[in-house]
Structures are given as C-alpha cells and as structure tokens.
Coordinates of C-alpha atoms in Angstrom, one line a residue:
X1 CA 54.9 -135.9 32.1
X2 CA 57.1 -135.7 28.8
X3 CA 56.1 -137.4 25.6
X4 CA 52.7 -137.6 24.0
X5 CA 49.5 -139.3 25.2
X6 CA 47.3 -141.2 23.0
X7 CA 43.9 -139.9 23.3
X8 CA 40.8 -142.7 22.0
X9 CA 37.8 -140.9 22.1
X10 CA 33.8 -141.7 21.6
X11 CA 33.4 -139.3 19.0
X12 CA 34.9 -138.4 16.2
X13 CA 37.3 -135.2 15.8
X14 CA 34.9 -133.4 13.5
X15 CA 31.7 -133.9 15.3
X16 CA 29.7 -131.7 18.2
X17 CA 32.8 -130.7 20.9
X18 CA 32.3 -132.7 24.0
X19 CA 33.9 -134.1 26.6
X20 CA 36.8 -135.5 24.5
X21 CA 38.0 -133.4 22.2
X22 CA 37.5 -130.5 25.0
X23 CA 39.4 -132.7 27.5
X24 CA 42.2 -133.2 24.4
X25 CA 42.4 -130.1 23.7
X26 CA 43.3 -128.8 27.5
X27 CA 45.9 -132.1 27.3
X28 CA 47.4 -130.7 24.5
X29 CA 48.3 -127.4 26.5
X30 CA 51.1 -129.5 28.1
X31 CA 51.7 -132.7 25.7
X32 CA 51.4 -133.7 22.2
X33 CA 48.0 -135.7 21.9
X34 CA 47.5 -138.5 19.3
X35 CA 43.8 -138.5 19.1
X36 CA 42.0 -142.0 17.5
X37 CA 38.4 -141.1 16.4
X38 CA 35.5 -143.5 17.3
X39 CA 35.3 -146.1 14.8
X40 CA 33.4 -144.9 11.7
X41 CA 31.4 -147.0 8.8
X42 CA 33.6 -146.1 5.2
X43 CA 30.1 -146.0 3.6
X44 CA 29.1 -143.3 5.4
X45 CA 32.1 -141.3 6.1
X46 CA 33.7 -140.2 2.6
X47 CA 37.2 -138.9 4.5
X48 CA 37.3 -142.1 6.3
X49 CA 37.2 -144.2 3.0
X50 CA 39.7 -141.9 1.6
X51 CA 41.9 -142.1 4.4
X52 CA 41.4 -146.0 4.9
X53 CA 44.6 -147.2 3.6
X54 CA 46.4 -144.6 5.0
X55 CA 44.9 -144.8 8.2
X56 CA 45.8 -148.8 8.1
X57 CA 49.9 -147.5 7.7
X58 CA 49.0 -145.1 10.8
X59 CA 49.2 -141.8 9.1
X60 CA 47.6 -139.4 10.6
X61 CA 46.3 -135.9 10.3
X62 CA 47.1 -132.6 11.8
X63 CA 44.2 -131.0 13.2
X64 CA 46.0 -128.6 15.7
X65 CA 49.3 -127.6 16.3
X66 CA 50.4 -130.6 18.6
X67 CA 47.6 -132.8 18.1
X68 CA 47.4 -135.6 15.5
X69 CA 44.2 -137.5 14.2
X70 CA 44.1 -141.0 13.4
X71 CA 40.7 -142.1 11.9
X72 CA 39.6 -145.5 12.5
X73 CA 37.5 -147.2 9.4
X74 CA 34.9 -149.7 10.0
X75 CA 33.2 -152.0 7.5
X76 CA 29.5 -152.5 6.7
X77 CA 27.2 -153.4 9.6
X78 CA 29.5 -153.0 12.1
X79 CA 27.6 -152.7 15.2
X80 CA 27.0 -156.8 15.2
X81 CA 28.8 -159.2 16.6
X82 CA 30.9 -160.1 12.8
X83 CA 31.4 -156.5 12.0
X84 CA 32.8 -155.3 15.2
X85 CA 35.3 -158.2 15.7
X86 CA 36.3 -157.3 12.1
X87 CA 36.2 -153.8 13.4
X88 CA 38.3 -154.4 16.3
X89 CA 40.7 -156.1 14.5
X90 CA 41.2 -152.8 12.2
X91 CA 41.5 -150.7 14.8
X92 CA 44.5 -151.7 16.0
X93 CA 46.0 -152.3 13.0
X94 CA 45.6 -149.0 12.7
X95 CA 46.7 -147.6 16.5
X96 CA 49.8 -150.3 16.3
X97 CA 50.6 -148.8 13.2
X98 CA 50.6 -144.5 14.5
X99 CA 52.4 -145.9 17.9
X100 CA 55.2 -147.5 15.8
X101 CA 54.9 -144.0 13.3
X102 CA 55.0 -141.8 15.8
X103 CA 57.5 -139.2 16.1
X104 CA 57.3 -139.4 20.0
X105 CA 57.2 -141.5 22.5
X106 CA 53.8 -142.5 23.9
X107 CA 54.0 -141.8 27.7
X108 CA 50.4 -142.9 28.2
X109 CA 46.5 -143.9 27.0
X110 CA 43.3 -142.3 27.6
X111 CA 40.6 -144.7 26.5
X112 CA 36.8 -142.9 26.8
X113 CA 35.3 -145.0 23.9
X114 CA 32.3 -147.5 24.8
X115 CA 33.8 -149.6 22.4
X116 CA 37.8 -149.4 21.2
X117 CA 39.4 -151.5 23.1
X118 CA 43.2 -150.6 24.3
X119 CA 46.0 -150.4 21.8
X120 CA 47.7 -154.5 22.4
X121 CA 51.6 -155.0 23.6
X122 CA 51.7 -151.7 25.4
X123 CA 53.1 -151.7 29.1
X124 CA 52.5 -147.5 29.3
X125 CA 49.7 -146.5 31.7
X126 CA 46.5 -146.9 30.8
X127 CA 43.1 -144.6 31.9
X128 CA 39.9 -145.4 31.2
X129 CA 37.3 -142.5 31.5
X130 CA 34.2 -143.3 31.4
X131 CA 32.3 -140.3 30.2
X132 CA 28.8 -142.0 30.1
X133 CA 26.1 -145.0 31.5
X134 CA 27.4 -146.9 28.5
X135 CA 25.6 -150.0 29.7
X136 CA 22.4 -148.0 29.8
X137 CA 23.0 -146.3 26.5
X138 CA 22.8 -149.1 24.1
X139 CA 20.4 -147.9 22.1
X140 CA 21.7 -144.7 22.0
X141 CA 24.9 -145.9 21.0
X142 CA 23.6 -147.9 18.8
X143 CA 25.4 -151.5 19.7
X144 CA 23.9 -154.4 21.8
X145 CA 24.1 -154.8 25.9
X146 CA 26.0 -157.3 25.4
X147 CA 28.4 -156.0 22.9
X148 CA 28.6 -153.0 25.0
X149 CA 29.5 -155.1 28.4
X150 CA 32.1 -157.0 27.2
X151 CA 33.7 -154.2 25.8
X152 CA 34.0 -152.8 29.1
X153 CA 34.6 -155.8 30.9
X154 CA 37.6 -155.7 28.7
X155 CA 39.0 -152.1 29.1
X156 CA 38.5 -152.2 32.8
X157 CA 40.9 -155.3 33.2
X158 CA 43.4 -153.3 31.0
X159 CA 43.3 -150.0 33.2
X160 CA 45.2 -148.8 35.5
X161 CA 43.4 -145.9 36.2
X162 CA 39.3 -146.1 36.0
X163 CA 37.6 -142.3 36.1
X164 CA 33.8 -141.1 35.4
X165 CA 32.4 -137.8 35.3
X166 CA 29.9 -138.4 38.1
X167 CA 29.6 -139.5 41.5
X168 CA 26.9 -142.1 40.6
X169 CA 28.5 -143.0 37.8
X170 CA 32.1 -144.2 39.5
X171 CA 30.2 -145.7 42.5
X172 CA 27.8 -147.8 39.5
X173 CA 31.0 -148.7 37.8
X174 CA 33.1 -149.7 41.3
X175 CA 30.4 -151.9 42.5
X176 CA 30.3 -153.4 38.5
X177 CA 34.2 -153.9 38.3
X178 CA 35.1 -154.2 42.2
X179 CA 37.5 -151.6 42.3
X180 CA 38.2 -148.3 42.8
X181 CA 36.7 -145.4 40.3
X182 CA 38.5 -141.6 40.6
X183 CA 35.7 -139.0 39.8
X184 CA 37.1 -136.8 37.0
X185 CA 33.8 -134.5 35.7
X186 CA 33.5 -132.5 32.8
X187 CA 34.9 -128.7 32.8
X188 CA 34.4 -125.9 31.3
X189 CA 36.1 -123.0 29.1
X190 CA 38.0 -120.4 31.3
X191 CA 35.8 -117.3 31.7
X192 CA 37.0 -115.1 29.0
X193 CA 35.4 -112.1 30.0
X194 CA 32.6 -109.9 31.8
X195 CA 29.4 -109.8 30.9
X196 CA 28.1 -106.2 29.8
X197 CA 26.3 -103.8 32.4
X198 CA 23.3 -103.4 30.6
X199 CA 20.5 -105.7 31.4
X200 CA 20.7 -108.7 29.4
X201 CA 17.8 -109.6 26.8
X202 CA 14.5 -111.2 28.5
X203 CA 15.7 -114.6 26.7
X204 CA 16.3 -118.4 27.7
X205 CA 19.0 -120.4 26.4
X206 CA 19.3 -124.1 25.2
X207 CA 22.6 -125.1 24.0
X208 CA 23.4 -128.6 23.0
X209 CA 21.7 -131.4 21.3
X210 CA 18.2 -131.9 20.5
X211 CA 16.9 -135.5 21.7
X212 CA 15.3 -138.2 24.1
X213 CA 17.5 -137.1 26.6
X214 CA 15.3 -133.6 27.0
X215 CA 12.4 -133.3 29.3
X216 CA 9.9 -132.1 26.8
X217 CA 7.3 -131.5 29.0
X218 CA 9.4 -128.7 30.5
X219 CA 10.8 -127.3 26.9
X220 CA 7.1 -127.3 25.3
X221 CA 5.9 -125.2 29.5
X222 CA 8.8 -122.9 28.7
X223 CA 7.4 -122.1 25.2
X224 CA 4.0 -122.3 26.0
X225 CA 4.6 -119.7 29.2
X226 CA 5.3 -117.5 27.0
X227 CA 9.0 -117.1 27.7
X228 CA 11.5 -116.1 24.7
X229 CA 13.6 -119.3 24.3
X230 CA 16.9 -119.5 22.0
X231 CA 17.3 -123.0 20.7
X232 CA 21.4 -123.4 20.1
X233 CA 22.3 -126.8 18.5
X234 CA 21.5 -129.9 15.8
X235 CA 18.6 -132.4 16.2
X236 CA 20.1 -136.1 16.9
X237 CA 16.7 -138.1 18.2
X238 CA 15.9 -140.9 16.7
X239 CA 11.9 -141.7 18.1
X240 CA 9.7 -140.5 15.8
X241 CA 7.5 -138.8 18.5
X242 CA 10.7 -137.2 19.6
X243 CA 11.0 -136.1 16.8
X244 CA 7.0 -134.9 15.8
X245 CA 7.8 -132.8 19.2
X246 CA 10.6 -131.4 18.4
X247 CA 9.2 -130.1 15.3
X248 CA 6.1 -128.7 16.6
X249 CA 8.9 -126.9 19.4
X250 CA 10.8 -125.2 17.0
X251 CA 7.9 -124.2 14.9
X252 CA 6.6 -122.6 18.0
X253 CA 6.2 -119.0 18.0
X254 CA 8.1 -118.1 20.9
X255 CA 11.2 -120.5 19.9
X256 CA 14.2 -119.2 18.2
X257 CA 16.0 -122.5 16.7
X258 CA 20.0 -121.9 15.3
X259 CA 20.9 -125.1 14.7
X260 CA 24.0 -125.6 14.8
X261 CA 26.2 -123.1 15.3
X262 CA 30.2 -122.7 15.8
X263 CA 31.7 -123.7 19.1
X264 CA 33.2 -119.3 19.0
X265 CA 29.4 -118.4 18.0
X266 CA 27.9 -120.2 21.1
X267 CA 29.7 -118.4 24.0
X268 CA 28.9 -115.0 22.5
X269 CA 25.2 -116.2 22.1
X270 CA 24.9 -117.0 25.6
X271 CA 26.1 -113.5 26.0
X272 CA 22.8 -112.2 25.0
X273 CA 20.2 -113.9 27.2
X274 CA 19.2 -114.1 30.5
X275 CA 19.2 -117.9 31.8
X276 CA 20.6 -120.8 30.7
X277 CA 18.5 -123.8 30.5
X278 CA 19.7 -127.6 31.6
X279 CA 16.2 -129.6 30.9
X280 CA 17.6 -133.3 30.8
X281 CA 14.9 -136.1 31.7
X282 CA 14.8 -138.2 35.0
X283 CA 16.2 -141.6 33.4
X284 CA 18.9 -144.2 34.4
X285 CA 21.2 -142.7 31.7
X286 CA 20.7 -139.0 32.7
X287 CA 21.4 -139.6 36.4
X288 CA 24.7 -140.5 35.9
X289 CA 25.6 -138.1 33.2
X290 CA 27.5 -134.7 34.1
X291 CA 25.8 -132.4 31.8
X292 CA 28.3 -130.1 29.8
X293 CA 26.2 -127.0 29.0
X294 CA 25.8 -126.8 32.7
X295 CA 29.0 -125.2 34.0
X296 CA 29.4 -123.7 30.3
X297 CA 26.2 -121.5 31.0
X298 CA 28.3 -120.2 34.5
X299 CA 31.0 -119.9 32.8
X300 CA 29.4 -117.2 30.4
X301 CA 28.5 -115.7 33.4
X302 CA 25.0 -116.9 32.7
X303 CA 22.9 -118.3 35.9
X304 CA 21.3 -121.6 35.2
X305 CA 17.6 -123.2 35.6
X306 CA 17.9 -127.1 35.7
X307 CA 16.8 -130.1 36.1
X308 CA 16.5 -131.9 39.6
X309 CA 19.8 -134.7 38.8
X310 CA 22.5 -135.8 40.7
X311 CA 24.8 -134.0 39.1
X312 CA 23.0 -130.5 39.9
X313 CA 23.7 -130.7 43.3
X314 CA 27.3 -131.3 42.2
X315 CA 28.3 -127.7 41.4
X316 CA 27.7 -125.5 44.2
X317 CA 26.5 -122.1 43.1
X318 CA 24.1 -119.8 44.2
X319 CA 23.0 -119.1 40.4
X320 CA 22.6 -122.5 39.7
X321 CA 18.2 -123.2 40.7
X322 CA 17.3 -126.7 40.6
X323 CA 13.5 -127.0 39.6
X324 CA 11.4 -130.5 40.7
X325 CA 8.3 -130.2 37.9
X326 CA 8.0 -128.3 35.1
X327 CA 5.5 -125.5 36.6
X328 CA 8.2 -124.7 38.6
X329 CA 10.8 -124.8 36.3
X330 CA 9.3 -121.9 34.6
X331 CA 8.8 -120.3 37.4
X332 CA 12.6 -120.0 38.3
X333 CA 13.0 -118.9 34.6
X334 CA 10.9 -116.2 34.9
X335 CA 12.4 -115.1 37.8
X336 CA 15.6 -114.7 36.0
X337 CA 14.4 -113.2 32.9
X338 CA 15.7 -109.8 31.8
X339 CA 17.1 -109.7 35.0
X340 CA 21.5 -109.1 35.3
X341 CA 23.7 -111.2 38.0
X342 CA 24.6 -109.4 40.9
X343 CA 28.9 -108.0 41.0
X344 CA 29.0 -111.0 43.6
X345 CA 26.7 -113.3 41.7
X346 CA 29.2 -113.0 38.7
X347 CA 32.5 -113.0 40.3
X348 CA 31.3 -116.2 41.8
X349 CA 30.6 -117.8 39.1
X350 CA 33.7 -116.5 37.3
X351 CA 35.7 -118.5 40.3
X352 CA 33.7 -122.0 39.9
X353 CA 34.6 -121.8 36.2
X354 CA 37.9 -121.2 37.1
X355 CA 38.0 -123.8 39.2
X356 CA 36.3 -126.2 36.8
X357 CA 38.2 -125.3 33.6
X358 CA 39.4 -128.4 31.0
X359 CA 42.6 -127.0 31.9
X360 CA 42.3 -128.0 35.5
X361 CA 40.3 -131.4 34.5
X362 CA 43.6 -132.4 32.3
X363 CA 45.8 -131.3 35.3
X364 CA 44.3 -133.5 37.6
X365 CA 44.2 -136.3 35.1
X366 CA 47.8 -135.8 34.1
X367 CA 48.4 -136.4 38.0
X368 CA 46.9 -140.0 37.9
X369 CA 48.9 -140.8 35.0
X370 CA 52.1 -139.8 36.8
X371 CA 51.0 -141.5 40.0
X372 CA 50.3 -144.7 37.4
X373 CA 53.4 -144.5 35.8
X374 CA 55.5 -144.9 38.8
X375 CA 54.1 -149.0 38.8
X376 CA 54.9 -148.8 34.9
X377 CA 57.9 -149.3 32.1
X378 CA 58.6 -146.9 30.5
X379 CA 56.9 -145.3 27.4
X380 CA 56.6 -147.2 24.1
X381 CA 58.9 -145.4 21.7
X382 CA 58.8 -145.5 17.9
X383 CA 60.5 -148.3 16.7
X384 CA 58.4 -150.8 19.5
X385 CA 60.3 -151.4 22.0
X386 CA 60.3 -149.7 25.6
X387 CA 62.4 -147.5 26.2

C-alpha cells in the first residue's frame, strides 16, 4: 500500500502507550501515518487550546519522522449530548482540513476511537478496530450508553473492515452489527535481547495502570504473602475505595511503587524480576479485553502469572500459568520467584513475541486494507478530489 493512512485513535499522542500509538507506530514502519488524537476539553489541555485554531486549518505536528499529529479540541462539557455534537462537528472540521493539507495522499482510515466518528466525503477504505467493550465501558470512558452506542452504530455502517482484539470481543460485536468481525489482537515489542544468566531477582512485576480493572484481592494476597512486588505505572481509578486500596497497597511494606516510568525504562525493569503479573478482575469489560502487559512480560523474556480470562488462554505458552483464586495465584508466583527460564523456556517465548510483534499486527492489518481497497476509489488526494 502507497500513500499515508490516517490513524484516529482513543487516546491521545502524549498519553500512556497503548494499543494505538504502538499499533501507529509499527504502521509507520511502511507508510506515513496521520495520527488524530481522541478529542480533548481546551480547559484542560493547555497544547490543545494553543493549537485550537491551528488545529481547525489542519496543521499538524511532527511527533516522529513520518508520523503527523492532529489534535482534536473539544469545548466545555463535552461528554453530553450538546457538547459532543458540538464536538463532533469540530472534529471534522478539523480531519477535513489535514486531508485537504496533506502532503500525501490518504490511502486509508483506521478508526479505534469509541467516539470520532469517520472523516465525511471520503470513498478510501475504512477499518474500524475496536480495541475495547466500549459499550460496557461507559463509565470508564466517561460518556453515556447511549452516547456510546450510537457512536458505534455509526462507525460500523461506515466500515469496511470491522476488527477487535479478542475473540469474545468480535463474536459480541458480529452478533451486535450482524456482520463479520476480523480478530486483530494486541502485540508486542520484538524481543530485543536475552535475558542475563544469572538468576533473576526474587521479585514480581506489575506494569500498567493502577485501577478498577485490577483484582485487588489478589494484588493485596501477593503483598501480604510476603512476596517482593514492583509496582510499574500511574494511578487512573476513580472509586474512592479503589482508590483507599490502592493507597494502603503501595504504602505496603513489601510493595515497590515507580509510578510512572518511561516506555525505554519499563523493558529494562522487567529485566530485573522474576514473574510478571497480569491480575485483571472477572468483569464484562475485562473478558473481552486483550491485556497488553501480557505478551510484553514474554516478550522480556519474563514468564507470566495471570488471571483466569479469555484472552489467557489465547497465547499459547508454557510460561504463561493461569491462576483461578487468589491463594493460588500466589502460589504460581512463588513458584516462579528467583527462579531463571529454562534455554527452551526462553527461546520459546522469544518466538511467540516474534510472532506477535506490532510489526506483524500492522502487516496483517495493512492486508485487510489492500483486500478493502480492491472494492474502493481510489485515495483522497490533497486538493479533494479522488484521484
């Protein structure tokens, strides 16, 4: 595929890496990516209120060498009904504006936000990945059900292409839309490395977000076991009893909180411990979530201790011990303690992180969009027209 692909993401460019900027990213190793950020309040944002007017011309900003941001402002209270038809309306303002600005043709779209709807008057191929239970996640998100529905209603009748990260979560979205959903999960870096020979430190490992999606019961057994446990990564919950946890976990003894920390600092903090830890809880939106820190923990060459979800039994890995309960979730941490992966152990997971890289993720995605675009005009170049 030539030309560039407009990437619209959940997030914005500057947030916690996840699934889209690391799916972007691997795009970008073959095509020029315009990358829209999620919609963000100009109250709360200072860059986006600086950048409002210029973001309403489409200029955008160079964050890597072939990728280009366009931020999207939102007004006041724009999570209700008013302010995210107001909202909308901005957005592609904006997005109509960096099509008609940009320097290359726009061979295709990549929608993955719960709420931007598809750029109007394009006739290039549209995906819509669907990295989440968006319809489960309203308060998460922080928009209404119904807000949330008809959003989706909408981007699905403008795909082409529908993918999710799970299995549960394309079959729940194919029986909601009544057509076909590709699986497309998350990835993972490319192994960059082997771990040392020396026995790692006796330490456990939590990378990612602290919030309700954690099983707290399991974290506060961990701690409470007695196990060393290395906390990697900001505190998002919003529950205050979350959040009276969660401060009574980090205070523990036995807890070692970072914050947040680098994306190049993580991978050579893994490096030091002994297990990775995956302790999401047993909810609607969790089931159909493909955690990230998951494969990244392999990846590291790092085996893995997690939660019994659906997505668990996804990657097939000997180092990879799914726990029911958390008595038995220590357990299988304490089994892997101090403890260094066998020569076979790590070249296996060196292949299934190989195998699951972003790089092979946007390869397989670029594929639907060549399958899509021979059904499609061709790309929209910058002066608006097809070319």
């Amino acid at each position: 595929m030539t030309g560039a692909i407009m990437y619209i993401s959940g997030g914005r460019w500057d947030g916690i890496p996840g699934t889209d900027r690391l799916l972007a990213e691997a795009l970008a190793e073959a095509s020029p990516v315009l990358w829209v950020d999620q919609p963000a309040p100009i109250f709360r944002f200072p860059d986006v209120r600086s950048a409002a007017c210029a973001s309403l011309a489409g200029s955008t900003e160079k964050v890597a060498p072939v990728i280009e941001r366009l931020r999207l402002p939102a007004p006041p209270l724009f999570s209700s009904r008013l302010g995210h038809s107001l909202t909308g309306w901005i957005g592609q303002k904006c997005m109509q504006a960096a099509l008609l600005r940009s320097p290359r043709a726009i061979q295709a779209v990549v929608n993955s936000s719960p709420i931007v709807s598809f750029p109007t008057g394009t006739r290039t191929p549209k995906v819509l990945h669907i990295t989440d239970d968006w319809l489960a996640a309203a308060e998460l998100i922080g928009f209404t059900p119904a807000l949330l529905r008809a959003a989706l209603e909408r981007n699905l009748r403008e795909a082409d292409v529908v993918t999710a990260v799970s299995e549960g979560l394309a079959a729940k979205i194919s029986g909601f839309a009544g057509r076909p959903v590709q699986v497309l999960p998350n990835g993972c870096q490319r192994p960059d490395g082997v771990r040392g020979q020396t026995d790692p430190n006796p330490v456990a490992v939590l990378v990612g977000q602290l919030n309700e999606r954690l099983d707290l019961d399991i974290l506060e057994s961990v701690a409470n076991a007695g196990i060393p446990l290395m906390i990697v990564g900001p505190r998002s919950e919003s529950s205050p009893v979350v959040g009276h946890r969660l401060d009574a976990l980090i205070k523990h003894d036995n807890v070692d909180w970072r914050g947040a920390v680098p994306r190049e600092e993580v991978r050579k903090l893994l490096l030091t411990a002994s297990v990775g830890l995956t302790p999401y809880s047993d909810t609607d939106f969790n089931r159909s979530s493909f955690p990230l820190k998951t494969l990244e923990y392999l990846s590291a060459g790092l085996p893995v201790v997690t939660t019994d979800l659906p997505s668990s039994h996804a990657v097939k890995c000997s180092s990879l011990a799914i726990a029911g309960n958390p008595a038995q979730f220590v357990a299988l941490v304490k089994e892997r303690l101090g403890t260094r992966p066998s020569p076979e152990e790590v070249e296996e997971m060196r292949h299934l992180a190989l195998e699951n890289s972003w790089s092979s993720r946007a390869g397989a995605l670029r594929k639907l969009l060549s399958a899509s675009t021979e059904d499609k005009l061709p790309a929209y170049d910058r002066e608006g027209h097809h070319e």
